[in-house]
Tab-separated table of C-alpha atoms in Angstrom:
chain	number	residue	atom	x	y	z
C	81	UNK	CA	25.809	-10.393	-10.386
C	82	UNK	CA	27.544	-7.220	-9.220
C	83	UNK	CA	25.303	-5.940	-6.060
C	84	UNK	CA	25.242	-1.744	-6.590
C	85	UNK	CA	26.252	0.488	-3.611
C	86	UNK	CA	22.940	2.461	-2.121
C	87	UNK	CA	23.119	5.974	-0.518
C	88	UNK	CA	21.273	6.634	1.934
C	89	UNK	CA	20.650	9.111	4.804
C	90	UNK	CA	19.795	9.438	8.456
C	91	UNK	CA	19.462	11.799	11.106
C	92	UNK	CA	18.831	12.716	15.015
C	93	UNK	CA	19.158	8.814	15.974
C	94	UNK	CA	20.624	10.474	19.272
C	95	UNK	CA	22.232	7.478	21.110
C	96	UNK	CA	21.761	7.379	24.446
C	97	UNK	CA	19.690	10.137	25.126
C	98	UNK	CA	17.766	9.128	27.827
C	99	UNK	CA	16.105	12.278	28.390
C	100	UNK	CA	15.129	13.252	24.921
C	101	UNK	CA	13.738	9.602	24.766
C	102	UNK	CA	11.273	10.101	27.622
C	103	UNK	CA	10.668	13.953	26.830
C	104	UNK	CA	11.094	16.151	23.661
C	105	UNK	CA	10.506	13.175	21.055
C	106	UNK	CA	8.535	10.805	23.777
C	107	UNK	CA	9.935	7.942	22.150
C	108	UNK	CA	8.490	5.088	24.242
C	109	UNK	CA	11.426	2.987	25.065
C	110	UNK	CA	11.708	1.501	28.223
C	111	UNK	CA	15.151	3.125	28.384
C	112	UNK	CA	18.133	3.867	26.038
C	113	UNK	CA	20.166	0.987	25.964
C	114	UNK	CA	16.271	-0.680	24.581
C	115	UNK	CA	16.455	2.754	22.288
C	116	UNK	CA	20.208	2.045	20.921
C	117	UNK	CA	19.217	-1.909	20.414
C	118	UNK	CA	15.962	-1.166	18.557
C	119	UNK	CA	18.535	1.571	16.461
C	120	UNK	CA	21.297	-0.606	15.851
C	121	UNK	CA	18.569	-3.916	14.540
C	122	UNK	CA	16.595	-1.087	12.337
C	123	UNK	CA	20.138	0.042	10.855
C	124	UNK	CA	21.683	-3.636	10.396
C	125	UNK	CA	17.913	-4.929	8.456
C	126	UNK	CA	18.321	-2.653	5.779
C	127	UNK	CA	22.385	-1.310	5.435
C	128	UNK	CA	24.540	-3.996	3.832
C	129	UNK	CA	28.568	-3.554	4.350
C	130	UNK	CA	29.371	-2.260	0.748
C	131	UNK	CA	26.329	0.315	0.987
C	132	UNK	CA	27.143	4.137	2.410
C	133	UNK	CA	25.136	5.601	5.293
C	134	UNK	CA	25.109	9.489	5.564
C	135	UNK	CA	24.373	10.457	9.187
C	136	UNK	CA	22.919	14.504	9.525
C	137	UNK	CA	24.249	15.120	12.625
C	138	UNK	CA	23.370	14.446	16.095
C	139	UNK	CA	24.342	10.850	16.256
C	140	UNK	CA	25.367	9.834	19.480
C	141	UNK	CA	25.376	12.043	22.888
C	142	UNK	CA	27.774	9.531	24.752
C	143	UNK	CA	31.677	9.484	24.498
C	144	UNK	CA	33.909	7.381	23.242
C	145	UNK	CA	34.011	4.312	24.750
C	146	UNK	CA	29.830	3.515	24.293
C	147	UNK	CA	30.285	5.021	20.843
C	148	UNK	CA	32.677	3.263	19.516
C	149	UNK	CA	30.724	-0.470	20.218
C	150	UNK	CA	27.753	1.295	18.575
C	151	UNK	CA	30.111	2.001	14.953
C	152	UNK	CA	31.666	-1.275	15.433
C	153	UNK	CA	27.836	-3.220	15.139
C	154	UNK	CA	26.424	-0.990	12.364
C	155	UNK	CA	27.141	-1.975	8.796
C	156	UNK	CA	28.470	0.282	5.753
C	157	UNK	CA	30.688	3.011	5.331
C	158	UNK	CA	29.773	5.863	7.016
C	159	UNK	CA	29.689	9.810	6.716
C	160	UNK	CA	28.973	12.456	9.562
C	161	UNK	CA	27.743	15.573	9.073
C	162	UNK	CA	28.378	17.349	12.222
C	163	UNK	CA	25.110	18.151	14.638
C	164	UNK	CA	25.362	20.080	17.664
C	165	UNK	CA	24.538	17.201	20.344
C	166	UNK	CA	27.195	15.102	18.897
C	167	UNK	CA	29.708	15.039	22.269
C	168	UNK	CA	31.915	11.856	21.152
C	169	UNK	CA	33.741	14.107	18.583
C	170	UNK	CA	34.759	15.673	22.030
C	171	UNK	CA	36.658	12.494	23.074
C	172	UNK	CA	40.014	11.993	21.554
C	173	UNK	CA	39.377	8.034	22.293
C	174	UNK	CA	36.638	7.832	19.495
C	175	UNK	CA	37.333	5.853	16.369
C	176	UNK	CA	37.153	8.306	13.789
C	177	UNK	CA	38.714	6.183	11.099
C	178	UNK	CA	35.220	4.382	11.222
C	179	UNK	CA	34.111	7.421	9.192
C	180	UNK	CA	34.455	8.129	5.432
C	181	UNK	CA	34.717	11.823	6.364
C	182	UNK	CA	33.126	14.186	8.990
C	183	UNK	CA	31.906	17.592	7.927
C	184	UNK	CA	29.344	20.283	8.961
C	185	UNK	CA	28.278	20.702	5.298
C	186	UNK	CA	28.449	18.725	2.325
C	187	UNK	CA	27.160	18.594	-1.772
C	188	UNK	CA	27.393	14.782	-3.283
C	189	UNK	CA	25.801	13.365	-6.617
C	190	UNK	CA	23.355	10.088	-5.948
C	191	UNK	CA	21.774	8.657	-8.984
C	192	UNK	CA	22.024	12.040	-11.322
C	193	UNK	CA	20.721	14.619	-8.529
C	194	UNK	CA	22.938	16.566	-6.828
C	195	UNK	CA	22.069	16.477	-2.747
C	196	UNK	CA	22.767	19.003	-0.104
C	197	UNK	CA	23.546	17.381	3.155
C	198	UNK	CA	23.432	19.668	6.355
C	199	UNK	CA	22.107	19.503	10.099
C	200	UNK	CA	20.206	22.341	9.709
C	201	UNK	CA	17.580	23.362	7.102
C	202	UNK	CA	19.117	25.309	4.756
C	203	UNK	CA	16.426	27.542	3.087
C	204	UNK	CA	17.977	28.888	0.028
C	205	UNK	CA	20.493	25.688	-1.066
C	206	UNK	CA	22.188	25.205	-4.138
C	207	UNK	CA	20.329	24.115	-7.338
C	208	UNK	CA	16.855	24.729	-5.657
C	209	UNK	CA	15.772	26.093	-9.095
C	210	UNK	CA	16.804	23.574	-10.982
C	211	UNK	CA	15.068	21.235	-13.643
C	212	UNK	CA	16.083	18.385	-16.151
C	213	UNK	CA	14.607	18.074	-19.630
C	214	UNK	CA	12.072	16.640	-18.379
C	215	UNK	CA	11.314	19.129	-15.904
C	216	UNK	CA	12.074	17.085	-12.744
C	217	UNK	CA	13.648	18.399	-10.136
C	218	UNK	CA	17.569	17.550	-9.955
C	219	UNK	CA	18.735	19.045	-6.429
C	220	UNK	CA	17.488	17.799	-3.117
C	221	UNK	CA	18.423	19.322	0.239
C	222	UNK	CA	18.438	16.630	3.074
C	223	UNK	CA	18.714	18.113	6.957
C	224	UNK	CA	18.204	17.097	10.402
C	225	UNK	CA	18.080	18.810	13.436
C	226	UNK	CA	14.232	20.140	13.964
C	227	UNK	CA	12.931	16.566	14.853
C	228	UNK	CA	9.326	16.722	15.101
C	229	UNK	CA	8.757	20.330	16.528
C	230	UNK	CA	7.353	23.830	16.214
C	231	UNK	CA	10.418	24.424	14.386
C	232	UNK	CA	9.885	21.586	11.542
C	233	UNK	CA	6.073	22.851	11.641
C	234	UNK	CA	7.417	26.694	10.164
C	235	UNK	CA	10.079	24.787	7.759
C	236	UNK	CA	6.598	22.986	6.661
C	237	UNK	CA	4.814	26.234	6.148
C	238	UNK	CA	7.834	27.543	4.100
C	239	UNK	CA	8.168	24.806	1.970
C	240	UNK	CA	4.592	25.127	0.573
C	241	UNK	CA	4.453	28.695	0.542
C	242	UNK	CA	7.356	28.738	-1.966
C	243	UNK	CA	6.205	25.755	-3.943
C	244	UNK	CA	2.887	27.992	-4.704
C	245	UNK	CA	5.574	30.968	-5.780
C	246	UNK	CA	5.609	31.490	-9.568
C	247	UNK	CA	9.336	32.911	-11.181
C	248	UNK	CA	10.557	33.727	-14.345
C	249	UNK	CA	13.148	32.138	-16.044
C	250	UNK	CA	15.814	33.714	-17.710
C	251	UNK	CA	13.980	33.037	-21.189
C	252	UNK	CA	10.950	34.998	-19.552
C	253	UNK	CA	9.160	31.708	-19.016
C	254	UNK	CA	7.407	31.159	-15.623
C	255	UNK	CA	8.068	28.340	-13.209
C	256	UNK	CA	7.358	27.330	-9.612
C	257	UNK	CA	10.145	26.198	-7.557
C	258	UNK	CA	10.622	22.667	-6.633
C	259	UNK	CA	11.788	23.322	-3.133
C	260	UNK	CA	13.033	19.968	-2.304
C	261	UNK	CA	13.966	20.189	1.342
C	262	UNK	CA	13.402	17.204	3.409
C	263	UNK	CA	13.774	16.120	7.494
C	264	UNK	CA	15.327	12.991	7.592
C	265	UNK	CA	14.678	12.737	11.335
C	266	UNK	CA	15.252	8.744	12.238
C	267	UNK	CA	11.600	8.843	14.282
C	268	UNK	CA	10.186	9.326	10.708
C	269	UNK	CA	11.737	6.179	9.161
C	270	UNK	CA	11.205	3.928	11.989
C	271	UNK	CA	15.274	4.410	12.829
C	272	UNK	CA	16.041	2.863	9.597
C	273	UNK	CA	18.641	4.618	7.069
C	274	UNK	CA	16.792	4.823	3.971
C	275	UNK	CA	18.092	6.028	-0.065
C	276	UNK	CA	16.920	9.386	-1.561
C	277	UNK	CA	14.194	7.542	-3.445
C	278	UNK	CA	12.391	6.481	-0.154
C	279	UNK	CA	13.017	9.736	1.766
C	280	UNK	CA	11.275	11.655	-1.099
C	281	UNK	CA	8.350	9.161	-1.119
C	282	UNK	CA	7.882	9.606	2.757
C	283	UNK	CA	8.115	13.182	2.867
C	284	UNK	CA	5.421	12.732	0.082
C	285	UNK	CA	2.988	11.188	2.199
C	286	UNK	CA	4.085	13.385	5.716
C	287	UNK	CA	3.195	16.154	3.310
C	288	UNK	CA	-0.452	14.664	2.091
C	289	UNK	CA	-0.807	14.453	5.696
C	290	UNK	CA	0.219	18.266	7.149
C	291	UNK	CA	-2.057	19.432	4.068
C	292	UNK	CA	-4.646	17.481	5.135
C	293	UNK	CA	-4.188	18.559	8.834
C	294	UNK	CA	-3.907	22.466	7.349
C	295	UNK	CA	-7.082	22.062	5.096
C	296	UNK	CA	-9.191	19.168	6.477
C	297	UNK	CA	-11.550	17.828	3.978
């Protein structure tokens, strides 16, 4: 039986940054050679070689040389969007032919819904109005870049605050806007690449959560 190829998406694994490790995200590795092992296992558990991985920037902050042995021991094919700590792009040693492509923006299809893939939040993407038949929501914009911070915390607040906006359609109907923005930071996937499906069901339950935190029962 044929085996299908998954999508799926990452960002902000940040290999070898010691100091974001011990500081901004407080990781709790001992150091980051333990961070890029406990990456590179989380990564090869779940990606087979015929799946693709979609990386949203801000891979790896060392050159070449360390970089290079990291692509060589992770599985798939694999696409870079470009994020602004990502130095080995820097290095003319690094293997770029380990990469599909590397961009700073891209639109792909995955399973019927069109995705935006970007480090940073984009507010206002393409399709964020749009429904099926059915009324589901067909365009999903992935980003990176915010981690865990102040700055995810006001993306948060402008997510819901649009999802509560009413709009009329062009056949004078109303509608709320789906809004469909989510941080795939790695810390909230426990490192692992995961496919659009399980993103949206984790920012699902991050979301229960922040309400809950916002409004607490």
């Amino acid at each position: 039986m044929e085996v299908p190829i998954r999508k799926m998406y990452i960002s902000d694994q940040h290999f070898g940054h010691a100091i974001l490790n011990e500081a901004m995200d407080c990781r709790g590795f001992a150091s980051a050679d333990e961070m890029n092992e406990y990456m590179i296992k989380k990564w090869n558990e779940k990606v087979t070689d015929i799946d693709e991985v979609y990386i949203l920037g801000d891979f790896s902050v060392i050159f070449a040389k360390k970089t290079n042995e990291i692509l060589d021991r992770l599985k798939g094919n694999i696409y870079l969007i470009k994020g602004n700590h990502d130095k080995f792009l820097m290095d003319k040693k690094v293997n770029l032919k380990r990469f599909g492509w590397i961009k700073s923006y891209a639109e792909i299809e995955d399973n019927k819904r069109h995705v935006i893939l970007s480090h940073y939040p984009v507010f206002c993407y393409n399709g964020q109005y749009k429904r099926d038949n059915s009324g589901n929501p067909t365009a999903y914009m992935l980003y990176g870049h915010v981690h865990k911070t102040t700055d995810e915390r006001l993306v948060n607040e402008f997510i819901m605050r649009t999802r509560k906006e009413r709009v009329k359609t062009m056949q004078g109907d109303e509608m709320s806007i789906p809004c469909n923005m989510i941080n795939c930071f790695a810390m909230f996937s426990d490192y692992t690449p995961m496919t659009l499906d399980e993103w949206i069901e984790i920012d699902r339950e991050r979301r229960k959560a922040l309400c809950s935190d916002i409004m607490p029962q």
